Tab-separated table of C-alpha atoms in Angstrom:
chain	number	residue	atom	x	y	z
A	1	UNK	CA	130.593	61.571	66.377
A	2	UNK	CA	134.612	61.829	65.342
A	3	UNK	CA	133.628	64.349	62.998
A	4	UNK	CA	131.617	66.609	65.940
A	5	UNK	CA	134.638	66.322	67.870
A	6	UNK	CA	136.811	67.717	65.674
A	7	UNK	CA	134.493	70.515	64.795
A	8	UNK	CA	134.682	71.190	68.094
A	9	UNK	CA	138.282	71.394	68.837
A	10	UNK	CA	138.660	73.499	65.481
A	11	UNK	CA	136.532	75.770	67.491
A	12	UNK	CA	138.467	76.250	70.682
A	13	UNK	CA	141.376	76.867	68.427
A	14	UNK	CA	139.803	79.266	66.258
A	15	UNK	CA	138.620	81.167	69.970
A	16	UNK	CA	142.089	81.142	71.036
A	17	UNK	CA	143.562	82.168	67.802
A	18	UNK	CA	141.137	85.393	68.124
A	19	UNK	CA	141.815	86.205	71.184
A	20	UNK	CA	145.489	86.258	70.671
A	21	UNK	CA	144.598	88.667	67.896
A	22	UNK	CA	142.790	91.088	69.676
A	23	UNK	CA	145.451	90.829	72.418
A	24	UNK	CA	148.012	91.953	69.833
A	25	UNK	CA	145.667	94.732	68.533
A	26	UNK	CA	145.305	96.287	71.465
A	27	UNK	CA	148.893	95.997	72.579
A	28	UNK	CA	150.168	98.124	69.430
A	29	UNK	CA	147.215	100.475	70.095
A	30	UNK	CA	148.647	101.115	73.273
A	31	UNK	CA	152.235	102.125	71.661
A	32	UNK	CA	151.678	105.938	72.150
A	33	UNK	CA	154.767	108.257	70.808
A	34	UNK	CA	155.235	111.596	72.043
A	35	UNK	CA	154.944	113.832	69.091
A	36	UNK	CA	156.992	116.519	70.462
A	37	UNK	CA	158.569	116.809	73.945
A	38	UNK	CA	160.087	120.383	74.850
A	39	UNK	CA	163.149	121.073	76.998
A	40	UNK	CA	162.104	125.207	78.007
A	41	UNK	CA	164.936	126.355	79.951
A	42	UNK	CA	164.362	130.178	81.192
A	43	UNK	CA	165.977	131.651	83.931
A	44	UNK	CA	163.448	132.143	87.226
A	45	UNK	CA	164.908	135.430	88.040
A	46	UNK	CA	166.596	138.094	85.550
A	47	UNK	CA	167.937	141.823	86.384
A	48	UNK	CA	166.461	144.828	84.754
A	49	UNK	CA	167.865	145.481	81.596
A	50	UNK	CA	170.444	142.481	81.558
A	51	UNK	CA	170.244	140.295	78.712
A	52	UNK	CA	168.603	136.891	79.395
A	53	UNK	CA	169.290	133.499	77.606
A	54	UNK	CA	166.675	131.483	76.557
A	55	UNK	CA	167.277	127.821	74.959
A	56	UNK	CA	164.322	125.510	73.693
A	57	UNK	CA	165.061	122.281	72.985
A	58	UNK	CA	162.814	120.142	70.993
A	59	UNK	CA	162.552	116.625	69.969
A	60	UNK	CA	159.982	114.056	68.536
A	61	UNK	CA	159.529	109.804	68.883
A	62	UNK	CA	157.746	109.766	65.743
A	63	UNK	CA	159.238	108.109	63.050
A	64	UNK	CA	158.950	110.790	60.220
A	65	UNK	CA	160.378	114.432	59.970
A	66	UNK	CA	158.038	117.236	60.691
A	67	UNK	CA	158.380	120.863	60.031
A	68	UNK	CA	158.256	123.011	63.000
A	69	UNK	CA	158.363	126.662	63.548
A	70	UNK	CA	159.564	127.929	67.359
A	71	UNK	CA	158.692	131.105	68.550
A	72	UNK	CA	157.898	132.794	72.588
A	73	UNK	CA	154.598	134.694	73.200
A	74	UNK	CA	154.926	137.062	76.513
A	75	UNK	CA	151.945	138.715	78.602
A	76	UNK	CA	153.879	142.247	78.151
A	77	UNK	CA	155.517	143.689	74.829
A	78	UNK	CA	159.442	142.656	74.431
A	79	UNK	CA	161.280	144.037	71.611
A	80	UNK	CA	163.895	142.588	69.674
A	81	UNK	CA	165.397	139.183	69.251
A	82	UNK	CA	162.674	137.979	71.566
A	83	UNK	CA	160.084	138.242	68.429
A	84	UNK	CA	162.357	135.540	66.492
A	85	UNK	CA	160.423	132.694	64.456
A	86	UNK	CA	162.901	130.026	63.553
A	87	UNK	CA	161.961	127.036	61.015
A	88	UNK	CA	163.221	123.839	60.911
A	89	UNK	CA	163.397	120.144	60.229
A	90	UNK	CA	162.579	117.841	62.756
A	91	UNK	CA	163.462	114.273	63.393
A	92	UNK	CA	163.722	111.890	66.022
A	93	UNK	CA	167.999	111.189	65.200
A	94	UNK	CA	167.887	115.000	64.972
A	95	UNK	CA	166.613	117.032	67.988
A	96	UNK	CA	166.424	121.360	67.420
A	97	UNK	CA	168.054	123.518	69.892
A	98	UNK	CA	166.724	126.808	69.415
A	99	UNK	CA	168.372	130.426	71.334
A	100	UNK	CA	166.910	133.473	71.925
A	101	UNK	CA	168.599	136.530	73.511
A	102	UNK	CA	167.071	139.538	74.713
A	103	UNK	CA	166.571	142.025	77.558
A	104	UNK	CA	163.593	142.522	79.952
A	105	UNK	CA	162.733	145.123	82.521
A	106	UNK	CA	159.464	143.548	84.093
A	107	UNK	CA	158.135	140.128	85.643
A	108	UNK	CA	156.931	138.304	82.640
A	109	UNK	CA	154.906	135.286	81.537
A	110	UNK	CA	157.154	133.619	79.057
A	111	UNK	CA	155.831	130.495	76.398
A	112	UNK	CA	157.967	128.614	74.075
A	113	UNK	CA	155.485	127.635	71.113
A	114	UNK	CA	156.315	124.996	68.629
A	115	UNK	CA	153.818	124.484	65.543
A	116	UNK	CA	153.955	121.968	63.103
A	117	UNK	CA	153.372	123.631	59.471
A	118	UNK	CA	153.476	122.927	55.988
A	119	UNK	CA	156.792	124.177	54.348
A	120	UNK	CA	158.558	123.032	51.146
A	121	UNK	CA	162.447	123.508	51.203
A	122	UNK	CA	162.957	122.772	55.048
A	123	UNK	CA	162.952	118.707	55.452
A	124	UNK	CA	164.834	116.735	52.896
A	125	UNK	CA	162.754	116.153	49.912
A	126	UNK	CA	160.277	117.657	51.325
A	127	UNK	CA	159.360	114.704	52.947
A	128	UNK	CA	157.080	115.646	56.363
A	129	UNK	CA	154.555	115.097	58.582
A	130	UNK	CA	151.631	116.743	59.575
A	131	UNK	CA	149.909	115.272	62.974
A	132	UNK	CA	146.059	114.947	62.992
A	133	UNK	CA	145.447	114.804	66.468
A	134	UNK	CA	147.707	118.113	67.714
A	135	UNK	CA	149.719	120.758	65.804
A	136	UNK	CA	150.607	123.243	68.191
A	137	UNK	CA	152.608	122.401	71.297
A	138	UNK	CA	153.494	125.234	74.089
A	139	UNK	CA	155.243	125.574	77.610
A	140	UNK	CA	154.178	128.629	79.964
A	141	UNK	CA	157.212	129.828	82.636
A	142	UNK	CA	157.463	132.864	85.018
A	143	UNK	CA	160.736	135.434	84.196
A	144	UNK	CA	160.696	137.414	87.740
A	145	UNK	CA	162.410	140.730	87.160
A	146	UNK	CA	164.364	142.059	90.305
């Protein structure tokens, strides 16, 4: 009977001891890091033919560098600096500021678009990340021409 008994309790333990387990599991599957997080700052309204400012800031929470490349995509054609692809190293002690410049003479849908590629020479030794679940990230804004 003293034997049964202890069976027993080693039971309840061993239930309690798995339980706390899963409860742990699921706590760090919970621990979600944004991969990238934009900052799109674009003016609402722009003159004809006056040079706009454009400044994308971009950071990550993950723990390893990444590669991105930053560019903007626009519903009509706008020439020059606009068209810029910049490339850099991304980490979460080291957030990118990127700058574009350029001139506009009609209302236009603006997106900042970041990828994540695969680039030798950019991150130090070449030491990057590549995200499974999502590699491109965008923001869409309005530039209203007056």
């Amino acid at each position: 009977m003293h034997s049964l008994q202890l069976l027993l309790r080693a039971s309840h333990a061993a239930l309690l001891l798995v339980l706390c387990l899963q409860l742990g599991i699921n706590k760090a599957q919970e621990d979600t890091r944004q991969i990238i997080e934009m900052d799109f700052q674009l003016p609402r309204i722009a003159i004809a033919n006056e040079e706009v400012t454009v400044k994308l800031g971009v950071k990550t929470e993950l723990r390893e560098c990444m590669v991105i490349r930053a560019s903007l995509v626009s519903n009509i054609q706008i020439e020059g600096p606009f068209n810029y692809k910049y490339t850099g190293c991304l980490c979460n002690d080291y957030p990118r500021n990127f700058f574009w410049d350029f001139q506009v003479n009609s209302t236009a849908r603006i997106a900042a678009v970041v990828d994540i590629i695969r680039q030798l020479d950019i991150c130090p030794n070449d030491q990057a990340v590549i995200p499974i679940k999502a590699n491109r990230f965008s923001v869409l804004k309005v530039l209203t021409v007056a």
